[in-house]
Amino acid sequence: MRIIAICSPLGGVGKTTLAINLAASLAELGKRVLLVDLDAQSSATIALGLAMEGGGSLYSALVDGTSPKDVVRSTRLPNLSVIRSHYELASVDVCLVQRGQHLTRLREVMAELRALPDFDCIFLDCSPSMGVMTSAAMAVADELLVPLQPGFMMLPAVSCLLGQMQQVIESGVNPGLHVGGFVINRFNGDTAELDKLAHELHAHLVPDGSCNVAYPMAIPESTALAEAPCYGQTIAEYDPLGRGTEAYRSLAKEFLERHHFLRYG
Ligand code: ADP
Ligand code: MG
């Protein structure tokens, strides 16, 4: 069982799209996946068509003391469960800081979920804010998964993220935290261009270039990927034969290659 936080200091780079479609593709491959929406804007909740339904949210579990099990809800997709967000989550930072629980409360909630035999992996869809909830996600995650959009902000965003990750590691709360992978999003270049981008990234991360964390496949710019959330659908539901669906299926297979223990059972 693995907890993966999908985060980036930038908004609009594809965190939520990655969270939903990687989670759904892994569920399609038979993995039992829980997607937790940590963003008060609730994009993942809305994009899965779950915003108008009743029942609790992450806020209830973090603040009101509702058992985390009681806010997990199944979805129409077999093997995919969700803990929804709610706009009230915007005030949770202040509340948890006042209680001195900003790095611990999400950990407690996730510890209960981790102990359940129900899931193979849990994805945390973070907000673009590098504030309290993202630090809380870093305090509990086994690893980070980071979508990147090519452009001048790509490397500064990586530096900013690694800085925050280092702070969490140095706080002692989650010394094993690391980046499990970068996913290049909205990329329409060829393999040679993708390799060049990956090299640039690796050179920025580790001067000797030995680190191999960029996924070897990119997610293309695709109108269908932009449209699917408007219909409350995953890309595989909205455009089953399209390039976006194919890209996410191949990303999910590579994800399982990198997480051997998830491949069986
Ligand atoms: P974040 O969660 O990082 O803020 P989103 O996943 O919500 O970013 O993506 C921002 C917008 O870009 C959304 O409207 C989404 O549908 C769109 N988008 C994301 N990835 C792609 C892509 N590969 N091609 C086209 N549109 C995309
Ligand atoms: Mg988002």
CSV table of C-alpha atoms and ligand atoms in Angstrom, one decimal:
chain,number,residue,atom,x,y,z
A,1,MET,CA,0.0,0.0,0.0
A,2,ARG,CA,1.4,3.3,-1.1
A,3,ILE,CA,0.3,6.9,-0.5
A,4,ILE,CA,1.2,9.2,-3.4
A,5,ALA,CA,0.8,13.0,-3.2
A,6,ILE,CA,0.3,14.7,-6.6
A,7,CYS,CA,1.7,18.2,-6.1
A,8,SER,CA,3.2,21.2,-7.8
A,9,PRO,CA,3.4,24.8,-6.7
A,10,LEU,CA,1.8,25.8,-10.0
A,11,GLY,CA,-1.9,25.8,-10.7
A,12,GLY,CA,-3.2,24.5,-14.0
A,13,VAL,CA,-0.3,22.1,-14.8
A,14,GLY,CA,-2.5,19.0,-14.7
A,15,LYS,CA,-2.4,17.7,-11.1
A,16,THR,CA,-6.1,17.0,-10.9
A,17,THR,CA,-6.2,15.6,-14.5
A,18,LEU,CA,-3.3,13.3,-13.5
A,19,ALA,CA,-4.9,12.3,-10.2
A,20,ILE,CA,-8.2,11.3,-11.8
A,21,ASN,CA,-6.9,9.6,-14.9
A,22,LEU,CA,-4.0,7.7,-13.4
A,23,ALA,CA,-6.2,6.6,-10.6
A,24,ALA,CA,-8.9,5.5,-13.0
A,25,SER,CA,-6.4,3.7,-15.3
A,26,LEU,CA,-5.0,1.8,-12.4
A,27,ALA,CA,-8.5,0.9,-11.3
A,28,GLU,CA,-9.2,-0.4,-14.8
A,29,LEU,CA,-6.1,-2.6,-14.4
A,30,GLY,CA,-7.7,-4.1,-11.3
A,31,LYS,CA,-5.9,-2.1,-8.6
A,32,ARG,CA,-8.0,-0.8,-5.7
A,33,VAL,CA,-7.5,2.9,-5.7
A,34,LEU,CA,-8.6,5.7,-3.3
A,35,LEU,CA,-8.4,9.3,-4.6
A,36,VAL,CA,-8.5,11.9,-1.9
A,37,ASP,CA,-9.3,15.5,-3.0
A,38,LEU,CA,-7.3,17.8,-0.9
A,39,ASP,CA,-8.1,21.0,-2.8
A,40,ALA,CA,-10.8,23.3,-1.4
A,41,GLN,CA,-11.7,24.1,-5.0
A,42,SER,CA,-12.8,20.5,-5.3
A,43,SER,CA,-11.8,20.1,-9.0
A,44,ALA,CA,-11.4,16.3,-8.7
A,45,THR,CA,-14.7,16.0,-6.9
A,46,ILE,CA,-16.4,18.1,-9.6
A,47,ALA,CA,-14.6,16.4,-12.5
A,48,LEU,CA,-15.8,13.0,-11.3
A,49,GLY,CA,-19.4,14.3,-11.2
A,50,LEU,CA,-19.6,13.9,-7.4
A,51,ALA,CA,-20.0,17.5,-6.2
A,52,MET,CA,-23.8,17.5,-5.9
A,53,GLU,CA,-24.1,14.2,-4.0
A,54,GLY,CA,-24.7,14.1,-0.3
A,55,GLY,CA,-22.4,12.6,2.4
A,56,GLY,CA,-19.2,13.7,4.1
A,57,SER,CA,-16.0,15.1,2.8
A,58,LEU,CA,-12.4,15.2,3.9
A,59,TYR,CA,-13.3,18.3,6.0
A,60,SER,CA,-15.7,16.1,8.1
A,61,ALA,CA,-12.9,13.7,8.8
A,62,LEU,CA,-10.2,16.3,9.5
A,63,VAL,CA,-12.2,18.7,11.7
A,64,ASP,CA,-15.5,17.1,12.8
A,65,GLY,CA,-14.0,13.8,13.8
A,66,THR,CA,-16.1,11.7,11.4
A,67,SER,CA,-14.4,8.4,10.9
A,68,PRO,CA,-12.4,8.5,7.6
A,69,LYS,CA,-14.0,5.2,6.6
A,70,ASP,CA,-17.4,6.9,6.7
A,71,VAL,CA,-16.4,9.5,4.1
A,72,VAL,CA,-14.9,7.1,1.6
A,73,ARG,CA,-17.4,6.6,-1.2
A,74,SER,CA,-17.4,4.2,-4.1
A,75,THR,CA,-17.7,5.6,-7.6
A,76,ARG,CA,-19.4,4.2,-10.8
A,77,LEU,CA,-15.9,2.9,-11.8
A,78,PRO,CA,-15.1,-0.5,-10.3
A,79,ASN,CA,-12.1,-0.3,-7.9
A,80,LEU,CA,-12.1,3.5,-7.7
A,81,SER,CA,-13.1,5.1,-4.4
A,82,VAL,CA,-13.0,8.8,-3.5
A,83,ILE,CA,-12.9,11.1,-0.5
A,84,ARG,CA,-14.5,14.3,-1.7
A,85,SER,CA,-13.4,17.8,-1.0
A,86,HIS,CA,-15.7,20.7,0.0
A,87,TYR,CA,-15.2,24.4,-0.1
A,88,GLU,CA,-15.1,24.4,3.7
A,89,LEU,CA,-11.6,22.8,3.4
A,90,ALA,CA,-10.3,26.3,2.6
A,91,SER,CA,-10.6,27.1,6.4
A,92,VAL,CA,-9.0,23.9,7.6
A,93,ASP,CA,-5.5,25.4,7.6
A,94,VAL,CA,-6.3,27.9,10.3
A,95,CYS,CA,-8.3,25.5,12.3
A,96,LEU,CA,-5.5,22.8,12.3
A,97,VAL,CA,-2.8,25.4,13.0
A,98,GLN,CA,-4.8,26.7,15.9
A,99,ARG,CA,-5.0,23.2,17.3
A,100,GLY,CA,-1.3,22.6,16.6
A,101,GLN,CA,-2.3,19.7,14.3
A,102,HIS,CA,-1.2,21.0,10.9
A,103,LEU,CA,1.3,18.2,10.2
A,104,THR,CA,-0.3,15.5,12.3
A,105,ARG,CA,-4.1,15.5,11.7
A,106,LEU,CA,-4.0,14.4,8.0
A,107,ARG,CA,-1.5,11.7,9.1
A,108,GLU,CA,-3.9,10.4,11.7
A,109,VAL,CA,-6.7,10.3,9.1
A,110,MET,CA,-4.5,8.6,6.6
A,111,ALA,CA,-3.2,6.1,9.1
A,112,GLU,CA,-6.7,4.8,9.6
A,113,LEU,CA,-7.2,4.4,5.9
A,114,ARG,CA,-3.7,2.8,5.4
A,115,ALA,CA,-4.7,0.2,8.0
A,116,LEU,CA,-7.7,-0.9,6.0
A,117,PRO,CA,-7.2,-3.9,3.7
A,118,ASP,CA,-9.3,-2.1,1.1
A,119,PHE,CA,-6.8,-0.2,-1.1
A,120,ASP,CA,-3.6,-0.9,-3.0
A,121,CYS,CA,-2.8,2.8,-3.3
A,122,ILE,CA,-4.1,6.2,-2.3
A,123,PHE,CA,-3.6,9.4,-4.4
A,124,LEU,CA,-3.7,12.8,-2.7
A,125,ASP,CA,-4.7,15.5,-5.2
A,126,CYS,CA,-3.1,18.7,-3.7
A,127,SER,CA,-4.0,22.3,-4.3
A,128,PRO,CA,-1.4,24.6,-6.0
A,129,SER,CA,-0.9,26.4,-2.7
A,130,MET,CA,2.4,25.4,-1.0
A,131,GLY,CA,0.6,26.0,2.3
A,132,VAL,CA,-0.5,23.9,5.2
A,133,MET,CA,-2.5,21.2,3.4
A,134,THR,CA,0.4,20.5,0.9
A,135,SER,CA,2.9,20.3,3.8
A,136,ALA,CA,0.4,18.0,5.5
A,137,ALA,CA,0.2,15.8,2.4
A,138,MET,CA,4.0,15.7,2.2
A,139,ALA,CA,4.1,14.7,5.9
A,140,VAL,CA,2.0,11.6,5.1
A,141,ALA,CA,2.9,10.6,1.6
A,142,ASP,CA,5.4,7.9,0.7
A,143,GLU,CA,6.3,9.7,-2.4
A,144,LEU,CA,5.4,12.7,-4.6
A,145,LEU,CA,4.2,12.5,-8.2
A,146,VAL,CA,4.7,15.8,-10.0
A,147,PRO,CA,3.1,16.9,-13.3
A,148,LEU,CA,5.2,19.4,-15.3
A,149,GLN,CA,4.3,21.6,-18.1
A,150,PRO,CA,7.2,22.5,-20.5
A,151,GLY,CA,8.1,26.2,-20.3
A,152,PHE,CA,10.1,28.7,-18.4
A,153,MET,CA,8.4,28.0,-15.1
A,154,MET,CA,9.1,24.3,-15.2
A,155,LEU,CA,12.5,24.3,-13.4
A,156,PRO,CA,11.7,27.0,-10.9
A,157,ALA,CA,8.6,25.1,-9.9
A,158,VAL,CA,10.7,21.9,-9.4
A,159,SER,CA,13.1,23.9,-7.2
A,160,CYS,CA,10.3,25.3,-5.1
A,161,LEU,CA,8.7,21.9,-4.6
A,162,LEU,CA,12.0,20.2,-3.7
A,163,GLY,CA,12.6,23.0,-1.2
A,164,GLN,CA,9.3,22.4,0.6
A,165,MET,CA,9.9,18.6,0.5
A,166,GLN,CA,13.3,19.2,2.1
A,167,GLN,CA,11.7,21.2,4.9
A,168,VAL,CA,9.3,18.4,5.6
A,169,ILE,CA,12.1,15.8,5.6
A,170,GLU,CA,14.2,18.0,7.9
A,171,SER,CA,11.3,18.4,10.3
A,172,GLY,CA,11.7,14.7,11.0
A,173,VAL,CA,8.0,13.9,10.4
A,174,ASN,CA,8.5,12.0,7.2
A,175,PRO,CA,12.2,11.3,6.5
A,176,GLY,CA,11.6,8.8,3.7
A,177,LEU,CA,9.7,11.2,1.5
A,178,HIS,CA,11.0,11.4,-2.1
A,179,VAL,CA,9.9,12.2,-5.6
A,180,GLY,CA,8.6,9.0,-7.2
A,181,GLY,CA,8.3,10.6,-10.7
A,182,PHE,CA,7.7,13.6,-12.9
A,183,VAL,CA,5.1,13.4,-15.6
A,184,ILE,CA,5.4,15.8,-18.6
A,185,ASN,CA,2.0,17.1,-19.5
A,186,ARG,CA,0.6,18.9,-22.5
A,187,PHE,CA,3.5,17.7,-24.6
A,188,ASN,CA,3.2,17.3,-28.4
A,189,GLY,CA,6.9,16.9,-29.3
A,190,ASP,CA,8.6,13.7,-30.5
A,191,THR,CA,10.7,11.2,-28.5
A,192,ALA,CA,13.9,13.1,-29.0
A,193,GLU,CA,12.4,16.3,-27.7
A,194,LEU,CA,11.0,14.4,-24.7
A,195,ASP,CA,14.5,12.9,-24.0
A,196,LYS,CA,16.0,16.4,-24.1
A,197,LEU,CA,13.5,17.7,-21.7
A,198,ALA,CA,14.1,14.8,-19.3
A,199,HIS,CA,17.8,15.4,-19.5
A,200,GLU,CA,17.4,19.1,-18.7
A,201,LEU,CA,15.3,18.0,-15.7
A,202,HIS,CA,17.7,15.4,-14.5
A,203,ALA,CA,20.6,17.8,-14.8
A,204,HIS,CA,18.7,20.3,-12.7
A,205,LEU,CA,17.9,17.6,-10.1
A,206,VAL,CA,21.2,15.8,-9.9
A,207,PRO,CA,24.2,17.3,-11.6
A,208,ASP,CA,25.6,13.9,-12.7
A,209,GLY,CA,22.2,13.1,-14.4
A,210,SER,CA,22.0,9.7,-12.7
A,211,CYS,CA,18.5,10.2,-11.4
A,212,ASN,CA,15.8,8.6,-13.5
A,213,VAL,CA,12.5,9.9,-12.2
A,214,ALA,CA,10.9,11.4,-15.3
A,215,TYR,CA,8.4,9.0,-16.8
A,216,PRO,CA,9.4,8.0,-20.3
A,217,MET,CA,6.0,8.8,-21.7
A,218,ALA,CA,4.3,12.2,-21.8
A,219,ILE,CA,0.7,13.2,-21.7
A,220,PRO,CA,-0.2,15.0,-25.0
A,221,GLU,CA,-2.1,18.2,-25.3
A,222,SER,CA,-5.6,17.0,-26.0
A,223,THR,CA,-8.9,18.7,-26.4
A,224,ALA,CA,-10.6,15.6,-25.0
A,225,LEU,CA,-8.6,15.8,-21.8
A,226,ALA,CA,-9.8,19.4,-21.4
A,227,GLU,CA,-13.4,18.5,-22.2
A,228,ALA,CA,-13.8,15.3,-20.1
A,229,PRO,CA,-14.1,17.0,-16.7
A,230,CYS,CA,-16.9,19.3,-18.1
A,231,TYR,CA,-19.0,16.1,-18.5
A,232,GLY,CA,-17.9,14.6,-15.1
A,233,GLN,CA,-16.0,11.9,-16.9
A,234,THR,CA,-12.6,10.3,-16.9
A,235,ILE,CA,-10.7,10.4,-20.2
A,236,ALA,CA,-11.3,6.7,-20.8
A,237,GLU,CA,-15.1,7.2,-20.4
A,238,TYR,CA,-15.1,10.3,-22.6
A,239,ASP,CA,-12.8,9.4,-25.4
A,240,PRO,CA,-12.1,5.6,-25.0
A,241,LEU,CA,-10.0,5.4,-28.2
A,242,GLY,CA,-8.3,8.7,-28.0
A,243,ARG,CA,-4.6,9.7,-27.5
A,244,GLY,CA,-5.2,10.9,-24.0
A,245,THR,CA,-6.7,7.5,-22.9
A,246,GLU,CA,-3.8,5.7,-24.5
A,247,ALA,CA,-1.3,7.9,-22.8
A,248,TYR,CA,-2.8,7.4,-19.4
A,249,ARG,CA,-3.1,3.6,-19.9
A,250,SER,CA,0.6,3.5,-20.8
A,251,LEU,CA,1.5,5.7,-17.8
A,252,ALA,CA,-0.5,3.4,-15.5
A,253,LYS,CA,1.5,0.4,-16.8
A,254,GLU,CA,4.8,2.2,-16.2
A,255,PHE,CA,3.6,3.2,-12.7
A,256,LEU,CA,3.0,-0.5,-11.9
A,257,GLU,CA,6.4,-1.4,-13.3
A,258,ARG,CA,7.9,1.1,-10.9
A,259,HIS,CA,5.9,-0.2,-8.0
A,260,HIS,CA,6.5,-3.9,-8.3
A,261,PHE,CA,4.6,-4.8,-5.1
A,262,LEU,CA,1.5,-3.3,-6.6
A,263,ARG,CA,1.6,-5.5,-9.7
A,264,TYR,CA,0.5,-8.7,-8.0
A,265,GLY,CA,-2.3,-9.5,-5.6
B,1,ADP,P1,-4.2,21.6,-11.7
B,1,ADP,O1,-4.9,20.5,-10.9
B,1,ADP,O2,-2.7,21.4,-11.6
B,1,ADP,O3,-4.6,23.0,-11.3
B,1,ADP,P2,-5.8,20.6,-13.9
B,1,ADP,O4,-5.5,19.2,-13.9
B,1,ADP,O5,-7.1,21.1,-13.3
B,1,ADP,O6,-4.6,21.4,-13.2
B,1,ADP,O7,-5.7,21.2,-15.4
B,1,ADP,C1,-5.9,22.5,-15.7
B,1,ADP,C2,-6.7,22.6,-17.0
B,1,ADP,O8,-6.0,22.1,-18.0
B,1,ADP,C3,-8.0,21.8,-16.9
B,1,ADP,O9,-9.0,22.5,-17.6
B,1,ADP,C4,-7.7,20.5,-17.6
B,1,ADP,O10,-8.8,19.9,-18.2
B,1,ADP,C5,-6.7,21.0,-18.6
B,1,ADP,N1,-5.7,20.0,-19.0
B,1,ADP,C6,-4.9,19.3,-18.2
B,1,ADP,N2,-4.1,18.5,-18.9
B,1,ADP,C7,-4.4,18.7,-20.2
B,1,ADP,C8,-3.9,18.1,-21.4
B,1,ADP,N3,-2.9,17.2,-21.5
B,1,ADP,N4,-4.5,18.6,-22.6
B,1,ADP,C9,-5.4,19.5,-22.6
B,1,ADP,N5,-5.9,20.1,-21.5
B,1,ADP,C10,-5.4,19.7,-20.3
B,2,MG,MG,-6.2,20.7,-9.3
